[in-house]
XYZ file of C-alpha atoms in Angstrom:
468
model
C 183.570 168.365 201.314
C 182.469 164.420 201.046
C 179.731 163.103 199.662
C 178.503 162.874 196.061
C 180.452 165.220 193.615
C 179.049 167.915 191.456
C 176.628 168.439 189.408
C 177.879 168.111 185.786
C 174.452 169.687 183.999
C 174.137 173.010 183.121
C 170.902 175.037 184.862
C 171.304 178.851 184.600
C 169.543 181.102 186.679
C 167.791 184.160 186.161
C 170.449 186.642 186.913
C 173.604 185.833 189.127
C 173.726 182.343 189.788
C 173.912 178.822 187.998
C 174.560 175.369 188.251
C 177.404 174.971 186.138
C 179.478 177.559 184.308
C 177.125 179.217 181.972
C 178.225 181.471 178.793
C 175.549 184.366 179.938
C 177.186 187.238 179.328
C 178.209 189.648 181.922
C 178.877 193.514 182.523
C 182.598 194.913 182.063
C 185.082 193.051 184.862
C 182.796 190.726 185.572
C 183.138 186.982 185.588
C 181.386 183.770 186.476
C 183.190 182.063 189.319
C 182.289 178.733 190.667
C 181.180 179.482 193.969
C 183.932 177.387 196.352
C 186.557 179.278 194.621
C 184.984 182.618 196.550
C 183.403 180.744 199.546
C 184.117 177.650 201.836
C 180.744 175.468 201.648
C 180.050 174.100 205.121
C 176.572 171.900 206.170
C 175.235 171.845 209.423
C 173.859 168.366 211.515
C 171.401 167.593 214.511
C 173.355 166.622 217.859
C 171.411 163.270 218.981
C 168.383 164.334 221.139
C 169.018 161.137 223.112
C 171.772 162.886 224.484
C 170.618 165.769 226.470
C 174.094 166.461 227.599
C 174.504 167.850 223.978
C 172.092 170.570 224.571
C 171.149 173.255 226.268
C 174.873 175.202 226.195
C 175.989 178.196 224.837
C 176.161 177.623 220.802
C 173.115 179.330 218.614
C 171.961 176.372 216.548
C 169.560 177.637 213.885
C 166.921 175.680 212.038
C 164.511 176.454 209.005
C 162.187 177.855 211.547
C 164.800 180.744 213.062
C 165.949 181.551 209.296
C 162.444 182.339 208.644
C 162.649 185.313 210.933
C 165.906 186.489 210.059
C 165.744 186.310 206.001
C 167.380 188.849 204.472
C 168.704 189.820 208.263
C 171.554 189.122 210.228
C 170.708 185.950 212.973
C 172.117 186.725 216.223
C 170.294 183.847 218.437
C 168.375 181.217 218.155
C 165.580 178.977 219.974
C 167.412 176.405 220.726
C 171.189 175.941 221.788
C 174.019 173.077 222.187
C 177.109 173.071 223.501
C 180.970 172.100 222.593
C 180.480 168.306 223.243
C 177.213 168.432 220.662
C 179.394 169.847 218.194
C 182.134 166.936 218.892
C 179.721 164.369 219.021
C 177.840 164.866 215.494
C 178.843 166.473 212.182
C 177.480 169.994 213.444
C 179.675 172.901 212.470
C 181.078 176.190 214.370
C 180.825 178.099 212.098
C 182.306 181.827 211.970
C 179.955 185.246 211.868
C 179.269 186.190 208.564
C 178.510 182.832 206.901
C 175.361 183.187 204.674
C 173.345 180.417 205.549
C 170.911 179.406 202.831
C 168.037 177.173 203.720
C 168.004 174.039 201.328
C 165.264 171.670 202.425
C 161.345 171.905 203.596
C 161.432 176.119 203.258
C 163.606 176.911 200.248
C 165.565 179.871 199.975
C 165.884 181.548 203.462
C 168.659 183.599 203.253
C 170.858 184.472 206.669
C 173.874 185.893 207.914
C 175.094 185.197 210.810
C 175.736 187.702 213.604
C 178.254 185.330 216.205
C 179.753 182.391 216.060
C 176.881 179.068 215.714
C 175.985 176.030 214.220
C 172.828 175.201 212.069
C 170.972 172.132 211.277
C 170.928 170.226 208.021
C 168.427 172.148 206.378
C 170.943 174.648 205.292
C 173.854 174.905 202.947
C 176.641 177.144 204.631
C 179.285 180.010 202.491
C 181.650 181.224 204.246
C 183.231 184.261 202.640
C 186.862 184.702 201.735
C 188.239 188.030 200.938
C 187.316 188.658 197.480
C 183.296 188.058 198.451
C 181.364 189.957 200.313
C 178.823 188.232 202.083
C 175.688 190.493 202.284
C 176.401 190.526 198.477
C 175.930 186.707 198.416
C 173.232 186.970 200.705
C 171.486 189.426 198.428
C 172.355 187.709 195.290
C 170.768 184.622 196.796
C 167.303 186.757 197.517
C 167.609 187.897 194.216
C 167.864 184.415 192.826
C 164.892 183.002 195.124
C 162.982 181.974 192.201
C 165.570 179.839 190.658
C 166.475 177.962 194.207
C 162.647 177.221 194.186
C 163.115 175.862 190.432
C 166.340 173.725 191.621
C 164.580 171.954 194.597
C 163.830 168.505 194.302
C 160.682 166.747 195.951
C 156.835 166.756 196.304
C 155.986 167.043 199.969
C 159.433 168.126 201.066
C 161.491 169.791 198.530
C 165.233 170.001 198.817
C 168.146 171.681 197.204
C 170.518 168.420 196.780
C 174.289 169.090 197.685
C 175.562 168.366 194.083
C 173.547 171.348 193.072
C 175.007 173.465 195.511
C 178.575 172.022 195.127
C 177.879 173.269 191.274
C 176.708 176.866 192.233
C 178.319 179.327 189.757
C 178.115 182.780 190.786
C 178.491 186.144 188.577
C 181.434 187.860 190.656
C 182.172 192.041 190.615
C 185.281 193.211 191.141
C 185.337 194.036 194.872
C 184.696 197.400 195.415
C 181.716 197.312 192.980
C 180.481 194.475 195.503
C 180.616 197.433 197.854
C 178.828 199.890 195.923
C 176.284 197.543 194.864
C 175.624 196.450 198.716
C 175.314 199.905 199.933
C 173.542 201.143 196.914
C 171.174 198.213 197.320
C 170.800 198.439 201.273
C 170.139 201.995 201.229
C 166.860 201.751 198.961
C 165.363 198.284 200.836
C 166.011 199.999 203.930
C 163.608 202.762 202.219
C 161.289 200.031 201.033
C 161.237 198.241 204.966
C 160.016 201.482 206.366
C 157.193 201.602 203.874
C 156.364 198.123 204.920
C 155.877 198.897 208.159
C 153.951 202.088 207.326
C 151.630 199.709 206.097
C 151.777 197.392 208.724
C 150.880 200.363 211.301
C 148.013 201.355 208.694
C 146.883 198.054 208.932
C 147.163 197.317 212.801
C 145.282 201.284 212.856
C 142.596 199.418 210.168
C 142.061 196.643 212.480
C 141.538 198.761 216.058
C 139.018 201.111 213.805
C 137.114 198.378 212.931
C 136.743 196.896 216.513
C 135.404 200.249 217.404
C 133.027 200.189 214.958
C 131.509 197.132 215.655
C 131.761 197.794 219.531
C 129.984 201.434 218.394
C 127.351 199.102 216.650
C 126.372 196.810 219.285
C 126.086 199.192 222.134
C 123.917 201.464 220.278
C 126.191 204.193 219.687
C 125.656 204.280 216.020
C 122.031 204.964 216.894
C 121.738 207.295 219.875
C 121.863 204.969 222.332
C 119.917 201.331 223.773
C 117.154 203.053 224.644
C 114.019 200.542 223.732
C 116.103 197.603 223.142
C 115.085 194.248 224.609
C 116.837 191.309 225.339
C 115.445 187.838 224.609
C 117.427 184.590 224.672
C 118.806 183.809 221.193
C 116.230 181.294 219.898
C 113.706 183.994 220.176
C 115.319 185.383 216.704
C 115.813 181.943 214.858
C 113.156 181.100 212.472
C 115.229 178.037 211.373
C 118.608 175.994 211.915
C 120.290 173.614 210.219
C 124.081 171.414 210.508
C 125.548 171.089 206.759
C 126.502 168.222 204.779
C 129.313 165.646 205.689
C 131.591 164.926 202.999
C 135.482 164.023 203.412
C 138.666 165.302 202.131
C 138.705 162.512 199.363
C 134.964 163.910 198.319
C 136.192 167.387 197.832
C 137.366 168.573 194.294
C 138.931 171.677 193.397
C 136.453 172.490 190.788
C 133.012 171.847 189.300
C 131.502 169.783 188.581
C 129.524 169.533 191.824
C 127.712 171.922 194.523
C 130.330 174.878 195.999
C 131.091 173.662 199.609
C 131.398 175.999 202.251
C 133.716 175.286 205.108
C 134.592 177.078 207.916
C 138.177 178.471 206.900
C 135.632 180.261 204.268
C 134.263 182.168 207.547
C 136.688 184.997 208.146
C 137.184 186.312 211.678
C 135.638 190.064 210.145
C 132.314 188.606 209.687
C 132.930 188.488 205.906
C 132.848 185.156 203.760
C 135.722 184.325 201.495
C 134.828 182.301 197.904
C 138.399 182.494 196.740
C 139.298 178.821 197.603
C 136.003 176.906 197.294
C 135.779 172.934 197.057
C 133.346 171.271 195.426
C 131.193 168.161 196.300
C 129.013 165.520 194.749
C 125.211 166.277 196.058
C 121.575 165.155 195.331
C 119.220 167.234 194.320
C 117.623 166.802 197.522
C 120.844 167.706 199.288
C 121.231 171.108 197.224
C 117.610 172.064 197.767
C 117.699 170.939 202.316
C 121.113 172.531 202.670
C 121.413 175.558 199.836
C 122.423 178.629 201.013
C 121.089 182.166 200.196
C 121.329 185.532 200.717
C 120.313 186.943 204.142
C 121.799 183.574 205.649
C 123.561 183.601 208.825
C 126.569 180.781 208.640
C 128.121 179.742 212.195
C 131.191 177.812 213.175
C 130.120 175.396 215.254
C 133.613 173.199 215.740
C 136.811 174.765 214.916
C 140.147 175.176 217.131
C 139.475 176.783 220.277
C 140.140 180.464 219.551
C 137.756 180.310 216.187
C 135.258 178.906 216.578
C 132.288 180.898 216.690
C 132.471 182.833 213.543
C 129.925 183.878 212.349
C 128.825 185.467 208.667
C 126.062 186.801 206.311
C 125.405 185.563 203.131
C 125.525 188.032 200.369
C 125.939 186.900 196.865
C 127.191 183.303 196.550
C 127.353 181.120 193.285
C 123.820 179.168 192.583
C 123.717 175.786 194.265
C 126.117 176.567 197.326
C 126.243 174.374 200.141
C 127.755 174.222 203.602
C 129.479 171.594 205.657
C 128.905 170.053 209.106
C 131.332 172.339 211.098
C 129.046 175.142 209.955
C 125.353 175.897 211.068
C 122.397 177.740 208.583
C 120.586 180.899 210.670
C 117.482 182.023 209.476
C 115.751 184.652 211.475
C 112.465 185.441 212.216
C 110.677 188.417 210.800
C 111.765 192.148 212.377
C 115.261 190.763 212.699
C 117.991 192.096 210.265
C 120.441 189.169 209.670
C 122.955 191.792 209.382
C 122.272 193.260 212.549
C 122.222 189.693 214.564
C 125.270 188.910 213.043
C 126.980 192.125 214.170
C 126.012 191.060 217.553
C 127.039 187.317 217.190
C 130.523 189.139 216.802
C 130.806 190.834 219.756
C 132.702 190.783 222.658
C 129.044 190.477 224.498
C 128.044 187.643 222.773
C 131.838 186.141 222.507
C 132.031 185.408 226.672
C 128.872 183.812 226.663
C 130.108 181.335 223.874
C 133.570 181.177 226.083
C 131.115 179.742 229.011
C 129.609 177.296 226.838
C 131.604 176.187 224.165
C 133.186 172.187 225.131
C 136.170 171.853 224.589
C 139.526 169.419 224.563
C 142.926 170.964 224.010
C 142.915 172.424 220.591
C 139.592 171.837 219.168
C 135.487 173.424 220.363
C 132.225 173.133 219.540
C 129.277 175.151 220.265
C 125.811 173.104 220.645
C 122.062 174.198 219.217
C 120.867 174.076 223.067
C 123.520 175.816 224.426
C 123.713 178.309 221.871
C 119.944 179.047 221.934
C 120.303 179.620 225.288
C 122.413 182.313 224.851
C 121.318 186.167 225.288
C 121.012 188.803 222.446
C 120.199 192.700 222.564
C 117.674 193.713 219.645
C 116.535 197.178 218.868
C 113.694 197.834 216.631
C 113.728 196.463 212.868
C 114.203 200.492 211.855
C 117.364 201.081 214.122
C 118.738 197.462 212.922
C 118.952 198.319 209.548
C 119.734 202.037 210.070
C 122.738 200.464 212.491
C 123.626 197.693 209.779
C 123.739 199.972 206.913
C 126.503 202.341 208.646
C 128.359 199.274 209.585
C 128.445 198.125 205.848
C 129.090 201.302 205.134
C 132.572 201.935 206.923
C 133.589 198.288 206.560
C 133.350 199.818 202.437
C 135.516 202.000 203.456
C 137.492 199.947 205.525
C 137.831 197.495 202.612
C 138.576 199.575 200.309
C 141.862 200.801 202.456
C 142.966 197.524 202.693
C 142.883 196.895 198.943
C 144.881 199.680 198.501
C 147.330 198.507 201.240
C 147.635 195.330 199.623
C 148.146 196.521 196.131
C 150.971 198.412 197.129
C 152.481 195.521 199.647
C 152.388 193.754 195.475
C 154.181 196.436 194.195
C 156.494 196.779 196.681
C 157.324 193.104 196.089
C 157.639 193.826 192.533
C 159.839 196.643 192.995
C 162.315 194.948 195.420
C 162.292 192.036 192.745
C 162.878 194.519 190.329
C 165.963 196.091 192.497
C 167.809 193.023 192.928
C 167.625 191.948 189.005
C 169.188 195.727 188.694
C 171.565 194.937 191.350
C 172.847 192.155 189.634
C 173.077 192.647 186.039
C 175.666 195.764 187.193
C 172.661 198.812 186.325
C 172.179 199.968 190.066
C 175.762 201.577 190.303
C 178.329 203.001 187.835
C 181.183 201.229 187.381
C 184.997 202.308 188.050
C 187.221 201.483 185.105
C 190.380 201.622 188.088
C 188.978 198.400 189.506
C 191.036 195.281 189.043
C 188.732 192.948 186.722
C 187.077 189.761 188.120
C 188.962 187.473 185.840
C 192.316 188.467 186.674
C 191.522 188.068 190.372
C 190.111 184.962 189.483
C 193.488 183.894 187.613
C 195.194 184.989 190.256
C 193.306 182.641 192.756
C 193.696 179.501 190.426
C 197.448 179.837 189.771
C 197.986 180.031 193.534
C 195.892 177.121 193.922
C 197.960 175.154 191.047
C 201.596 176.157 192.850
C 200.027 174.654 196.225
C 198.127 171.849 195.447
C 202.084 170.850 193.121
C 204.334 171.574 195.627
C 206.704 169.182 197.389
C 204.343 168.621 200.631
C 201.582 168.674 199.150
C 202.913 165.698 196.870
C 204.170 164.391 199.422
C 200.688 164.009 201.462
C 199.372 162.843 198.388
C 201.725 160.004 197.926
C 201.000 158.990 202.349
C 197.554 158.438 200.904
């Protein structure tokens, strides 16, 4: 392959891979191998899109965006196609099934095997296989070495794996039927791990439905025997006090204090709940702090957002002392004999939802909901008693709720940790036994450099040599 040569410094990896040849020791018949001795590198390229005749054929041509899908997985289409004169036309490859395609640029690290014959874009760096390698072992090695590819990348805003690195990759090579006991070995228990993750997945969807009932239970008074003396009343009939929040731009934000906490509306999650974990702060007045603080019992709207979120709406619990809001967002206060917890339990639902459909404005991908038009609006209130008898039940199965999904995401973490965990053991030969029978990596390897030697010194090949 063309281009700039090698890269001559050293960078070892963390288990299986390096730039350069490093002296890391390795299990019994093991050996490092540069990569190309193992593996024909290929790239990919982008057929001109001024030529639509290039497109639209028969060829898979993957991107970063279809590798994302398939990481770990075999590809075996893609979004977008081309066709034999694209691939004539531009420095796109055909490249055979099996090559482990390993995303270099923008999303580092996507690691894909291919399941037919297709090109990719540029974004990748392309192995394919000879005999002595298998390649869902290089595809696994590569997930195991995700970490490292990360540290190799170049760039702030779009980080690349330059070709000199990859030209460089060293790999830590089995004899080959350990490859195969290490693959299946390894398969066999992420297959176990998958099906966990999507137990967890299906606990989650289940989570998700149970709480939609719940607040559908809520609103329609079936948490409370029914809506028998409810009354409905146009939505300013419960607001005591409204207020827009406080402009400040992107280059006004910091990440941390000094300055007020600044609530924005990707703080307003679509459960009703407000998330603190990513606060900005801002510069503000005293004034400022005291006309737009926030407190507990607060109702917090999203005014302008993209069209499917805005509208979100939140209580104020327990916020850090000073907290303001921004101008996407607008302060509720409600009048006495309203729970805020209870309005905002009906500012969720699907009642309230279609009548801020009708009268949200809105351009192609971003809404706002006006004070008029939202004041307008209708709301069903029950008495101050069967609020807070409704609320508290809410609050305390959404506990509940939580509480499952803490435990589903602590165990989506160790899952991670484990499968981490797996491929090191994969790779530093403790996941299977080893057969002393097996022909050693280094002799193989000998074997493949003293055939090279004879070809590249015979009389044709000196004799193309000399033509050029």
């Amino acid at each position: 392959m063309s281009g700039r040569p090698a890269a001559t410094a050293l960078r070892s990896g963390d288990v299986a891979l390096s730039v350069g040849c490093p002296d890391k020791s390795l299990p019994n018949g093991w050996a490092w191998a540069a990569l190309d001795e193992v593996a024909t590198m290929a790239t990919g390229h982008t057929p001109s899109r001024r030529h639509p005749e290039y497109w639209g054929g028969s060829i898979p041509w993957m991107t970063v965006g279809d590798a994302r899908s398939s990481h770990g997985s075999v590809a075996h289409d893609t979004r977008e196609h081309i066709n034999a004169l694209g691939i004539q036309n531009s420095a796109a490859v055909l490249l055979p099934p099996e090559t482990v395609c390993l995303s270099r640029t923008g999303s580092i690290g996507y690691s894909v095997r291919l399941g037919r014959e297709m090109a990719t874009s540029q974004g990748f760096v392309n192995w394919i296989c000879g005999e002595h390698l298998l390649a869902r072992f290089l595809q696994h090695l590569f997930m195991a070495e995700n970490a490292f590819l990360h540290r190799i990348s170049e760039g702030v805003a779009h980080t690349t794996i330059y070709f000199p690195e990859a030209k460089a990759f060293h790999v830590a090579l089995p004899p080959l039927p350990e490859q195969r006991r290490i693959v299946e070995a390894l398969e066999m228990h992420l297959a176990r791990m998958d099906a966990t993750v999507t137990s967890l997945h299906r606990v989650r969807a289940h989570l998700k439905r149970y709480r939609t009932a719940i607040l559908l239970a809520a609103v329609e008074g079936r948490l409370s025997g029914g809506q028998i003396g409810w009354r409905e009343d146009a939505f300013r009939s419960v607001v005591a006090d409204s207020l827009v929040g406080l402009v400040r731009n992107a280059e006004q934000q910091t990440s941390g204090p000094p300055g007020a906490p600044y609530i924005k509306m990707n703080n307003l999650r679509i459960d009703g709940s407000l998330d603190l974990s990513d606060l900005v702060y801002v510069a503000a007045t005293r004034a400022e702090e005291d006309r737009f603080a926030v407190r507990r019992g607060d109702i917090l709207f999203n005014t302008r957002n993209s069209v499917e979120l805005v509208g979100k709406s939140a209580v104020v619990q327990c916020v850090p002392s000073e907290t303001v809001f921004n101008n996407n967002i607008m302060r509720i206060r409600v009048v006495p004999g309203v729970d805020p917890r209870f309005l905002a339990l009906q500012m969720r639902s699907k009642f309230f939802a279609s009548q801020i459909a009708r009268v949200k404005r809105a351009t192609t991908s971003v809404a706002a909901v006006y004070a008029k038009d939202l004041f307008g609006l209708r709301v069903r209130i029950p008495s101050v008693d069967v609020q807070r008898r409704i609320a508290d039940e809410v609050d305390h199965q959404e506990s509940v709720a939580r509480a499952i999904e803490d435990l589903i995401a602590a165990s989506g973490r160790r899952l991670a940790r484990v499968r981490q965990s797996l491929l090191r053991r994969a790779f530093d030969g403790h996941l299977v036994p080893q057969d002393p029978r097996d022909e050693p990596a280094s002799v193989l390897l000998d074997r493949l450099r003293s055939e090279r030697t004879t070809k590249s010194s015979s009389p044709k090949n000196n004799s193309v040599r000399s033509r050029r």
